[in-house]
């Protein structure tokens, strides 16, 4: 087996509330470089770690992570809808391998995913059906959130199991870095909102459009400096990136839920997808970060980053 990694931030506001042209040009160059990296690696399987934004996972049952043997995208924020090209045999092998390594894993035979999964597949591959994928949900929004060492242990188990597949495997982490978008919370929510967060009633087209408009306006307010959301934190973002680049993943075990939220905002826990991906890459030996890009983008309510990495000595 050969492996590689891409860490890629996402935002539903990309293409809808973009930054200045010179900022967008820098981002486009970094994304183009990552796309070329992926094309050169030519993965036979993508293990995609991504969060959900209350489109597929709800408080009625909220696992810390879940692996899909089949997945369908809802098409929120104009992202592609329809089935992902899930490699069911590989997904089942990884699930069994993770369980055999002592990690309690939830498995979904019909996972519903949103732009957090779809956007990286669209950006890097041109669509959700272009490459065999194993989608893995990592909770980065719904409380309570577990300790970071469990995400690292989970990613390690996936990486060890993937090593037995005899494939070129790309580990892809979607999300982060610091950002505090207007995601609803269960505690203190009015009954109608609480019921939706718990039961997962599909929104009507009108309700979905209204919610997406609210996020778009939040991005405009955030960029204008009139929002009350936690600011993007470049210092924290670069500390996170430094940790990945150093390979000292055990340092992550000391990060607390409270510290991450205070430093990076309510959705900073999407970084858990990157932790899992880097732990998977590190499972079979040291790695080298081959590229690293970072830009704070208030218009997207995100510290935006793209990284690539390979096992040490492979490139």
XYZ file of C-alpha atoms in Angstrom, residues 5-8 47 49-50 65 136 138-140 146-159 171-177 236 239-241 243-245 247-257 259-260 268-283 287 307:
71
model
C -2.884 13.020 2.520
C -4.727 16.206 1.715
C -6.189 18.512 4.349
C -8.688 20.932 2.824
C -10.767 7.684 2.849
C -13.092 12.284 6.924
C -15.722 15.040 7.096
C -17.588 8.949 14.270
C -16.266 8.678 7.505
C -16.466 12.837 12.411
C -18.657 14.878 14.765
C -17.329 18.417 15.063
C -15.145 13.466 23.387
C -11.419 13.775 24.065
C -9.054 14.324 21.180
C -6.994 11.229 21.930
C -9.931 9.070 20.836
C -10.028 10.719 17.418
C -6.292 10.173 17.066
C -6.651 6.530 18.124
C -9.509 6.071 15.674
C -7.507 7.555 12.798
C -4.571 5.323 13.685
C -6.789 2.236 13.583
C -8.175 3.235 10.176
C -4.655 3.757 8.866
C -6.554 10.202 3.392
C -8.611 13.378 2.966
C -9.567 15.616 5.886
C -12.333 18.162 5.219
C -13.034 21.120 7.480
C -11.603 23.748 9.783
C -9.725 25.654 10.773
C -4.293 29.140 16.734
C -0.338 26.222 15.951
C -2.615 23.451 14.663
C -0.774 23.344 11.338
C 1.519 20.361 15.134
C 0.596 18.418 12.011
C 3.794 19.443 10.231
C 4.439 14.985 13.357
C 4.012 15.308 17.133
C 0.436 14.092 17.041
C 0.493 12.975 20.662
C 0.577 16.682 21.597
C -3.050 16.758 20.464
C -4.018 14.562 23.403
C -3.579 17.597 25.678
C -5.989 19.768 23.690
C -9.297 20.215 25.465
C -12.761 20.773 24.063
C -9.659 25.352 24.776
C -10.433 24.585 21.147
C -13.113 24.548 15.337
C -13.771 20.896 16.166
C -13.962 20.179 12.444
C -10.176 19.995 12.876
C -10.901 16.521 14.245
C -11.210 15.368 10.621
C -7.635 16.492 9.987
C -6.447 14.811 13.191
C -7.969 11.523 12.049
C -6.463 11.880 8.568
C -2.970 12.704 9.836
C -3.152 9.866 12.371
C -4.100 7.496 9.546
C -1.127 8.646 7.483
C 1.208 8.312 10.489
C -0.057 4.829 11.340
C 5.478 11.514 7.147
C -1.961 20.851 3.151
